[in-house]
PDB file of C-alpha atoms in Angstrom:
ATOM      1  CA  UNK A   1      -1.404   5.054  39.786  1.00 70.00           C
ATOM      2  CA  UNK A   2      -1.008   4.654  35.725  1.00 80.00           C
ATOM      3  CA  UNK A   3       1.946   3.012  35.061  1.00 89.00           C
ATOM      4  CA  UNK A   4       3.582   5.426  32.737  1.00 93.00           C
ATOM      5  CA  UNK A   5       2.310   8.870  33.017  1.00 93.00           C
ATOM      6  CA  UNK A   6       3.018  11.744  30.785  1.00 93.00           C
ATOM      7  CA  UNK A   7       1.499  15.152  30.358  1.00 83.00           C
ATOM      8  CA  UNK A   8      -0.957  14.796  27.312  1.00 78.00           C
ATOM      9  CA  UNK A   9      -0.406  18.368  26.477  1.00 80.00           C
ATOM     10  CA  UNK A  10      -0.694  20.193  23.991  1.00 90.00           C
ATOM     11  CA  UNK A  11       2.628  21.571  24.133  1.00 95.00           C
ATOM     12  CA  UNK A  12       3.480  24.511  22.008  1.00 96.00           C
ATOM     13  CA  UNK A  13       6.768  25.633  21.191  1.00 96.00           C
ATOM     14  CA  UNK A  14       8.027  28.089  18.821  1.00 97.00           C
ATOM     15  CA  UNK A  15      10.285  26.725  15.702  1.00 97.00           C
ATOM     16  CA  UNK A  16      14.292  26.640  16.892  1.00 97.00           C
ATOM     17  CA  UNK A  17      13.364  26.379  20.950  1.00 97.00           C
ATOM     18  CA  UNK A  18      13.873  23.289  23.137  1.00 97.00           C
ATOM     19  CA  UNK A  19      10.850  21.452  23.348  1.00 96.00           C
ATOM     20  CA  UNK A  20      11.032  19.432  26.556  1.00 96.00           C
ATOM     21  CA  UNK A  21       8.374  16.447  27.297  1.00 96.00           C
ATOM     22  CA  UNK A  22       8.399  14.724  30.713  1.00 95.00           C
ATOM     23  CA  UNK A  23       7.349  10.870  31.410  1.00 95.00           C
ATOM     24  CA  UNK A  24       6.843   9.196  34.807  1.00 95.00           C
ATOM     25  CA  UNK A  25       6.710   5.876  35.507  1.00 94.00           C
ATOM     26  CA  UNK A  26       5.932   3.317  38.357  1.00 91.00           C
ATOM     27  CA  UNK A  27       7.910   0.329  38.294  1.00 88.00           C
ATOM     28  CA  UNK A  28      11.254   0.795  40.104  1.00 88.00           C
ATOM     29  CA  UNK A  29      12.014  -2.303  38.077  1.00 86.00           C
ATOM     30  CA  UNK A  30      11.870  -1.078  35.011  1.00 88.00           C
ATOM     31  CA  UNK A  31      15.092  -1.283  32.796  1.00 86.00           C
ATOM     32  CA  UNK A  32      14.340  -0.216  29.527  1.00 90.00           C
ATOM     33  CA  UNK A  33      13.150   3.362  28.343  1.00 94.00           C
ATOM     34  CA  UNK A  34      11.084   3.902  25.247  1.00 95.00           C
ATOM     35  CA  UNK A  35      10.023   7.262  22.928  1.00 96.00           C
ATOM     36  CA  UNK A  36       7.938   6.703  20.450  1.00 96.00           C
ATOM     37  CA  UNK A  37       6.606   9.856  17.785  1.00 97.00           C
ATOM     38  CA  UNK A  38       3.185   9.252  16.520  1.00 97.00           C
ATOM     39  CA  UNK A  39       2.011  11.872  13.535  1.00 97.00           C
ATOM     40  CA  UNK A  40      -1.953  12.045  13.280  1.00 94.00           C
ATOM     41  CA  UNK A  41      -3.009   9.095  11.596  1.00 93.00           C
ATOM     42  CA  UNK A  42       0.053   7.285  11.547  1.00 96.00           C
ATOM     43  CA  UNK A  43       1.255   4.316  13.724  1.00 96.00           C
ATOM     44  CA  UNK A  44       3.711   4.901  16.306  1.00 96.00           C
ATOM     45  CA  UNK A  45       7.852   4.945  15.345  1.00 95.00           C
ATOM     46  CA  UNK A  46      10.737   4.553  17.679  1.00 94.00           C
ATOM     47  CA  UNK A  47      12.873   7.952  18.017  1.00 94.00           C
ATOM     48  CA  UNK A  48      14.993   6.739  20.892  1.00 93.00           C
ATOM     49  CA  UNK A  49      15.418   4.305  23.537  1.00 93.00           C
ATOM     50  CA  UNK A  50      17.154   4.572  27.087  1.00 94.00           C
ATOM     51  CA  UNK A  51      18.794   2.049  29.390  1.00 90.00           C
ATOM     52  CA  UNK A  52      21.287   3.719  31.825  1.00 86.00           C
ATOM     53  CA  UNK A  53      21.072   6.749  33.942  1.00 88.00           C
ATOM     54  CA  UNK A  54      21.937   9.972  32.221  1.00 91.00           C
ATOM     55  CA  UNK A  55      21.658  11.832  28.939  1.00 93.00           C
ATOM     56  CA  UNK A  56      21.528   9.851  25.871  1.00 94.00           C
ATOM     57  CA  UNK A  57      22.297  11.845  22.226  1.00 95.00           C
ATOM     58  CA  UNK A  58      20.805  11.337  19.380  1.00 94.00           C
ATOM     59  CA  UNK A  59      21.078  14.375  16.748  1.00 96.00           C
ATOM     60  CA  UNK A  60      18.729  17.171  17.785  1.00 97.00           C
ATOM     61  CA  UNK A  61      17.206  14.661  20.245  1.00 97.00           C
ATOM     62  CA  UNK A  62      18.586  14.110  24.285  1.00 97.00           C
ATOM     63  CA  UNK A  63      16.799  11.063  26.052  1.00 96.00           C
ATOM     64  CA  UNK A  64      17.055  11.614  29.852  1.00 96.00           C
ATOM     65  CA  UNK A  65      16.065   9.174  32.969  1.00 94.00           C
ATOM     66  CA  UNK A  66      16.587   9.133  36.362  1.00 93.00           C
ATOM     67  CA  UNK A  67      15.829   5.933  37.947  1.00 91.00           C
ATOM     68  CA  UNK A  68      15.957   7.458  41.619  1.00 91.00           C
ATOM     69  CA  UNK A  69      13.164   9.515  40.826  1.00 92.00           C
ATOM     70  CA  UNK A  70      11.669   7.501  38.213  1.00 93.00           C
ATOM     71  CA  UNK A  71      11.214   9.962  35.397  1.00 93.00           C
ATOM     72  CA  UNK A  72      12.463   9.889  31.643  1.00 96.00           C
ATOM     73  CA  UNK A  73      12.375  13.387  29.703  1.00 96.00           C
ATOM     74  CA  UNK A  74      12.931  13.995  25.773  1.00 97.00           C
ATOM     75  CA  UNK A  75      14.478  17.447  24.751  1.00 97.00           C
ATOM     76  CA  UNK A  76      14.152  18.122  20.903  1.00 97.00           C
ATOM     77  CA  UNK A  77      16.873  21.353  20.122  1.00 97.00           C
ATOM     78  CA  UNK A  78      16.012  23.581  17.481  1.00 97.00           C
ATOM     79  CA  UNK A  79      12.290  22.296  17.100  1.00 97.00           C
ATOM     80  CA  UNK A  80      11.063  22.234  13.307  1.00 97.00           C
ATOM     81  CA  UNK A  81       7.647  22.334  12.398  1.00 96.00           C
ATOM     82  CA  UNK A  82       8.212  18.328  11.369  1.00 96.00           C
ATOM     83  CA  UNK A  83       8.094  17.665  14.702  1.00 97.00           C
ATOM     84  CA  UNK A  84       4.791  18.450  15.496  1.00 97.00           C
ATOM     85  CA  UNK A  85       3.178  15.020  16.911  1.00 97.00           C
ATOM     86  CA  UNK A  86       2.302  13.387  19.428  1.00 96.00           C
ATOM     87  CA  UNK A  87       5.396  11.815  21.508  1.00 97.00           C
ATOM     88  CA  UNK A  88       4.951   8.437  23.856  1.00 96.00           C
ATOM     89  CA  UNK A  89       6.563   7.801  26.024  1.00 96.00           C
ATOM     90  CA  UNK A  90       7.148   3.883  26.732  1.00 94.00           C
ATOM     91  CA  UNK A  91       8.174   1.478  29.648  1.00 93.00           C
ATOM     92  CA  UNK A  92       9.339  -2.670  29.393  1.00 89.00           C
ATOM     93  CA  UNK A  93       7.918  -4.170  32.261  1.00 84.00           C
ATOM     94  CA  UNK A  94       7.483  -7.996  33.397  1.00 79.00           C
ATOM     95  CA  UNK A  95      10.427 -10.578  33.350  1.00 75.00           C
ATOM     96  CA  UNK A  96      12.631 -12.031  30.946  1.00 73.00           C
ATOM     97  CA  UNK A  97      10.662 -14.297  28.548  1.00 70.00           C
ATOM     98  CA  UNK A  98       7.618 -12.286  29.683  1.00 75.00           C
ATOM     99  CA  UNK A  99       8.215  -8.295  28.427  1.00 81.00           C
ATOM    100  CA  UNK A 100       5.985  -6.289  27.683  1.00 85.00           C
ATOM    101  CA  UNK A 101       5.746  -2.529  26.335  1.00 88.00           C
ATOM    102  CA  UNK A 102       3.086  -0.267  28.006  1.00 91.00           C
ATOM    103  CA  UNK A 103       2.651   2.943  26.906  1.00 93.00           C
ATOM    104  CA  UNK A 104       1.939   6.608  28.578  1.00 93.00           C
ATOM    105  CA  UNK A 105      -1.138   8.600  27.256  1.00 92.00           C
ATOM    106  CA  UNK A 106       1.286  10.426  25.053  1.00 94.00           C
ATOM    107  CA  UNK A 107       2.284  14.470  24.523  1.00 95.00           C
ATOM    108  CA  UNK A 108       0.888  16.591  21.585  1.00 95.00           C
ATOM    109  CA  UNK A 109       3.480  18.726  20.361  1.00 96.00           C
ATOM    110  CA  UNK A 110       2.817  21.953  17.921  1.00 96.00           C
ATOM    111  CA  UNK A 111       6.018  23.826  16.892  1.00 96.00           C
ATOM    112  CA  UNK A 112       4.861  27.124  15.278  1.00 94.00           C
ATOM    113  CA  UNK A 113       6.879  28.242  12.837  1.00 90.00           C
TER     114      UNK A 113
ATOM    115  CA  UNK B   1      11.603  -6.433   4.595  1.00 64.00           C
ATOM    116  CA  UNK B   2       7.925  -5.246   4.640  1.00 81.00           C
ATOM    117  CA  UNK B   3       7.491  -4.502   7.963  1.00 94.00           C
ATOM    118  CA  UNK B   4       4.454  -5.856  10.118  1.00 97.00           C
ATOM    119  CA  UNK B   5       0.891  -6.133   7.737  1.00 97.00           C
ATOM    120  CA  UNK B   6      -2.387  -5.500   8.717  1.00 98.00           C
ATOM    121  CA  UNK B   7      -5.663  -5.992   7.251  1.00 97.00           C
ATOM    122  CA  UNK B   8      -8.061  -4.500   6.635  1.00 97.00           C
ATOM    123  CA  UNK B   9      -7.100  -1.161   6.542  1.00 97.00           C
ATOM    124  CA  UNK B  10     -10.560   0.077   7.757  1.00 97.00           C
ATOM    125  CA  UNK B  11     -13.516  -2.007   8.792  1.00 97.00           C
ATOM    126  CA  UNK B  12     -17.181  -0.425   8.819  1.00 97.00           C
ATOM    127  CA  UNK B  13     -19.271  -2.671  10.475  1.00 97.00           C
ATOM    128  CA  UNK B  14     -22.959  -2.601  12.502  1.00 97.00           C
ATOM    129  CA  UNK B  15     -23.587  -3.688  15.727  1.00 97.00           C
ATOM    130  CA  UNK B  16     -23.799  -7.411  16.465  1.00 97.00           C
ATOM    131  CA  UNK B  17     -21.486  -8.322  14.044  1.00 97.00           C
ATOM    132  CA  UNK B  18     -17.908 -10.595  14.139  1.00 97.00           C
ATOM    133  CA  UNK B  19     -14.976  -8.695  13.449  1.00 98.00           C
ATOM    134  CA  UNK B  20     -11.493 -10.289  12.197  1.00 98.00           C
ATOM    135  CA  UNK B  21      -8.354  -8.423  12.761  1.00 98.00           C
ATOM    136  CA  UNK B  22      -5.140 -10.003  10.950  1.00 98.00           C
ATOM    137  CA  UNK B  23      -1.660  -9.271  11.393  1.00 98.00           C
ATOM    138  CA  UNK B  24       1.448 -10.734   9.846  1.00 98.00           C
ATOM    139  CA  UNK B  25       4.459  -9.464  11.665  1.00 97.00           C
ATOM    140  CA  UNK B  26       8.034  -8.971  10.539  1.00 96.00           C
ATOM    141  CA  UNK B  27       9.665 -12.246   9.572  1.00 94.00           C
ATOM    142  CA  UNK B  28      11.894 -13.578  12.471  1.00 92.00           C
ATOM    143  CA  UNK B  29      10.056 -11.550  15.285  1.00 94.00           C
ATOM    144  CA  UNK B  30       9.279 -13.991  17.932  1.00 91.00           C
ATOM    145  CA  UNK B  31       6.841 -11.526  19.890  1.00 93.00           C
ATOM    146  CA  UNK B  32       3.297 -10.359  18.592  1.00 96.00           C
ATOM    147  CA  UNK B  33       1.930  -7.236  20.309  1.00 96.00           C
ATOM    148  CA  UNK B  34      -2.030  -6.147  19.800  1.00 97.00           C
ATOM    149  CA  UNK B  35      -2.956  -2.753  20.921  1.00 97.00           C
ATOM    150  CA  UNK B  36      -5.943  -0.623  20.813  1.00 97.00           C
ATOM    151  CA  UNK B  37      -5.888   3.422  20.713  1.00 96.00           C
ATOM    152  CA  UNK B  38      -8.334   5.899  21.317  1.00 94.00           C
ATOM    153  CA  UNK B  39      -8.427   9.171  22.222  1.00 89.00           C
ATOM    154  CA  UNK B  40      -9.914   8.815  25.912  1.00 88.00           C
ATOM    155  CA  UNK B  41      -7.948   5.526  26.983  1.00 88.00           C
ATOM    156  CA  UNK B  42      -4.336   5.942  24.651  1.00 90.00           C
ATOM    157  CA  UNK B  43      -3.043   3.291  23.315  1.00 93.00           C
ATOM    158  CA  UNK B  44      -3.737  -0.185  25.515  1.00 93.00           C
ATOM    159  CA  UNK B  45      -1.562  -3.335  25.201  1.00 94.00           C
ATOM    160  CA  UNK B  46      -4.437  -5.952  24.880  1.00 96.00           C
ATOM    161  CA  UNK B  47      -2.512  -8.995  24.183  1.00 96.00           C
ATOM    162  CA  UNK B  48       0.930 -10.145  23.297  1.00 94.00           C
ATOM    163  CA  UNK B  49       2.405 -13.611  22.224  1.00 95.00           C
ATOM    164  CA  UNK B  50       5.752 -15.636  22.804  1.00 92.00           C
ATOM    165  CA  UNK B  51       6.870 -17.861  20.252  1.00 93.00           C
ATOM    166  CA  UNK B  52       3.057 -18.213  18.748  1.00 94.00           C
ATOM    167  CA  UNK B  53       1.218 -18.550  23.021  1.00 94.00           C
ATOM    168  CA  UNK B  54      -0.456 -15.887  24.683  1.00 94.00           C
ATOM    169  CA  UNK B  55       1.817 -14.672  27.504  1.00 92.00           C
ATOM    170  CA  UNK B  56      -0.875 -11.935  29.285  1.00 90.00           C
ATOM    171  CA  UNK B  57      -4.085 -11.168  27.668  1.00 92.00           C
ATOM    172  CA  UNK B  58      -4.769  -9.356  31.181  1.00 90.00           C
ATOM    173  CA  UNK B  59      -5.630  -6.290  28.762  1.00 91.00           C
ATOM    174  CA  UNK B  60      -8.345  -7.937  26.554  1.00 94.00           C
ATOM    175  CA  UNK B  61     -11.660  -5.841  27.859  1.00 87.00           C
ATOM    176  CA  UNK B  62     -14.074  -9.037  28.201  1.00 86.00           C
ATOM    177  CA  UNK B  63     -15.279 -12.067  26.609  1.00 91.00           C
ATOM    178  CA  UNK B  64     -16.123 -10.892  23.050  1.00 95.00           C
ATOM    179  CA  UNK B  65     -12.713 -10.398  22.279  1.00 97.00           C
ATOM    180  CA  UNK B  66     -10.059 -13.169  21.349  1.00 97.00           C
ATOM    181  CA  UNK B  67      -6.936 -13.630  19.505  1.00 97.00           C
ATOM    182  CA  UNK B  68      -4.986 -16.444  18.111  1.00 97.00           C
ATOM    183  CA  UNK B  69      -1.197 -17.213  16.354  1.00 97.00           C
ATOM    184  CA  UNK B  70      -1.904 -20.644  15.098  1.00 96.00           C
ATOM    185  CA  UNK B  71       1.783 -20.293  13.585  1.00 95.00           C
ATOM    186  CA  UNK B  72       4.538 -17.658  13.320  1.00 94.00           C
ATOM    187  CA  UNK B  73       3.503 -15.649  10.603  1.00 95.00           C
ATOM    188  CA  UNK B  74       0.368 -14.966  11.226  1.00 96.00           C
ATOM    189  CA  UNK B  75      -2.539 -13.950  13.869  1.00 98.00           C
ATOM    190  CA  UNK B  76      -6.302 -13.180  14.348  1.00 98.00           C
ATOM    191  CA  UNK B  77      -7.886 -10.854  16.671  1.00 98.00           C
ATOM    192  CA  UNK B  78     -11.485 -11.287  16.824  1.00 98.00           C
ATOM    193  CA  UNK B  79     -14.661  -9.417  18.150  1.00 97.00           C
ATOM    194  CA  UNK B  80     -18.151 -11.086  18.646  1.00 97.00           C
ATOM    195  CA  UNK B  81     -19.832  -9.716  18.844  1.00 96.00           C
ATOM    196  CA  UNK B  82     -19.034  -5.873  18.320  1.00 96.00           C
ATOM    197  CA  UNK B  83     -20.232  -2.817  20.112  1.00 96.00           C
ATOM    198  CA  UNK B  84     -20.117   0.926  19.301  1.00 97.00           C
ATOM    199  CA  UNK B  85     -17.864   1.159  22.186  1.00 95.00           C
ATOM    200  CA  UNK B  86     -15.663  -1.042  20.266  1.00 97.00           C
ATOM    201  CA  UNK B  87     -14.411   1.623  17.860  1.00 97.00           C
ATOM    202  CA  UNK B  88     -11.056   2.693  17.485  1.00 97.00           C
ATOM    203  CA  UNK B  89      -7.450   1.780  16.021  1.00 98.00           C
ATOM    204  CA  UNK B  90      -5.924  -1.135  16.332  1.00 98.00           C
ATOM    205  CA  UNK B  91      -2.519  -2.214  16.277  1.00 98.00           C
ATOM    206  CA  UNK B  92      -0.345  -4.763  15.812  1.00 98.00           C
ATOM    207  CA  UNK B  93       3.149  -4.700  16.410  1.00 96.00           C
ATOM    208  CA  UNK B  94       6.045  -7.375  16.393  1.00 95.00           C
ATOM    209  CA  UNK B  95       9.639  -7.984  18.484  1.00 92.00           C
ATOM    210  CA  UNK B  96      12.568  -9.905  17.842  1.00 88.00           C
ATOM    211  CA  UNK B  97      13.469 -10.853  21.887  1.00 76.00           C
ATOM    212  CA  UNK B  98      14.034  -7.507  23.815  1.00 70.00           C
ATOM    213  CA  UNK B  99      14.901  -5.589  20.260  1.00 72.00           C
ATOM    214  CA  UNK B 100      12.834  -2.362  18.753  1.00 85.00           C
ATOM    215  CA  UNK B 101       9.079  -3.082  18.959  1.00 90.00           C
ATOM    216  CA  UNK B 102       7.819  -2.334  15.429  1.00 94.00           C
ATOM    217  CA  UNK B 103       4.231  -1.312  14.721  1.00 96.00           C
ATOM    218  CA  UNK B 104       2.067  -2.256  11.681  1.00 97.00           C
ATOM    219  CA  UNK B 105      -0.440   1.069   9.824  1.00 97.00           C
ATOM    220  CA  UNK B 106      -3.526  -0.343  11.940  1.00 97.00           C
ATOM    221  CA  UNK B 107      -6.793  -0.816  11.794  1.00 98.00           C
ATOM    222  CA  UNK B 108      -9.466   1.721  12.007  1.00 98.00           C
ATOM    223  CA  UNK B 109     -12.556   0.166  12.942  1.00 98.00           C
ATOM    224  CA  UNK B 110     -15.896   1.730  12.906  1.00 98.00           C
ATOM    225  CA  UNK B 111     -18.529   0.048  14.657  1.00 97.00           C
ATOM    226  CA  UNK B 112     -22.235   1.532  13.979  1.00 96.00           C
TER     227      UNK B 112
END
């Protein structure tokens, strides 16, 4: 089993809809919740990060996780064509003084306007 | 601040030959990340630094391939000698302790 797992798409979704993209992970350890957007050609940029169960709010962007069931989602209300990329989704694991950040495969998203 | 460097840009290279990778990350980070991408595998943590020593370099694919941080500002990642199989982009990216992972533009290398 891949550590982080996430649906590599694409994902289509018309301009103003919800976009939803789902991650799964394998370490019940893991503490801290990563999603990074990566346009084509571009290196990766942090949109969000998640530490606690529940929603987390970030303008037009909702970070999710469940630790029970292992899974971290990213809504994106009223999708603009800008946000066509590819999302990754990303996990800390190892100890303190020995963290590192593993990504999923990533989600290509295509809002048509 | 500049954010994490990389050079070069783009390498073109032929079979058989060394590669150098070089990465200067983000003044005060005390973690240094190196990651490959490609389309088929994603994008593969192949070795990361503490304070300038190489924590787990469980993700460096074999023997040709080595890094080094002989000092804060700076590291090396090094192929030799390269393969086609080699090609891809590779990225560096930089941490102050457990704080936001930042990732340099990368470097697309081309290996004939």
């Amino acid at each position: 089993q891949k550590e982080v797992e996430q649906n590599s798409g694409p994902l289509s979704v018309p301009e103003g809809a919800i976009a939803s993209l789902n991650c799964t992970y394998s370490d019940r350890g893991s503490q801290s919740f990563f999603w990074y957007r990566q346009y084509s050609g571009k290196s990766p940029e942090l949109i969000m990060f998640i530490y606690s169960n529940g929603d987390k709010e970030d303008g037009r962007f909702t970070a999710q996780l469940n630790k029970a069931s292992q899974y971290v989602s990213l809504l994106i209300r009223d999708s603009q064509p800008s946000d066509s990329a590819t999302y990754l989704c990303a996990v800390i694991l190892g100890t303190q003084g020995a963290q590192k950040l593993v990504f999923g495969q990533g989600t290509r998203l295509t809002i048509n306007p | 601040d500049a954010g994490v460097i990389q050079s070069p840009r783009h390498e073109v290279t032929e079979m058989g030959q060394e590669v150098t990778l070089r990465c200067k990350p983000i003044s005060g980070h005390n973690s240094l990340f190196w990651y490959r991408q490609t389309m088929m595998r994603g994008l593969e943590l192949l070795i990361y630094f503490n304070n300038n020593v190489p924590i787990d370099d469980s993700g460096m694919p074999e023997d040709r391939f080595s890094a080094k941080m002989p000092n804060a500002s700076f590291s090396t990642l090094k192929i030799q000698p390269s393969e086609p199989r080699d090609s891809a982009v590779y990225f560096c990216a930089s941490r102050q302790r457990t704080d936001t992972q930042y990732f340099g533009p990368g470097t697309r290398l081309t290996v004939l």
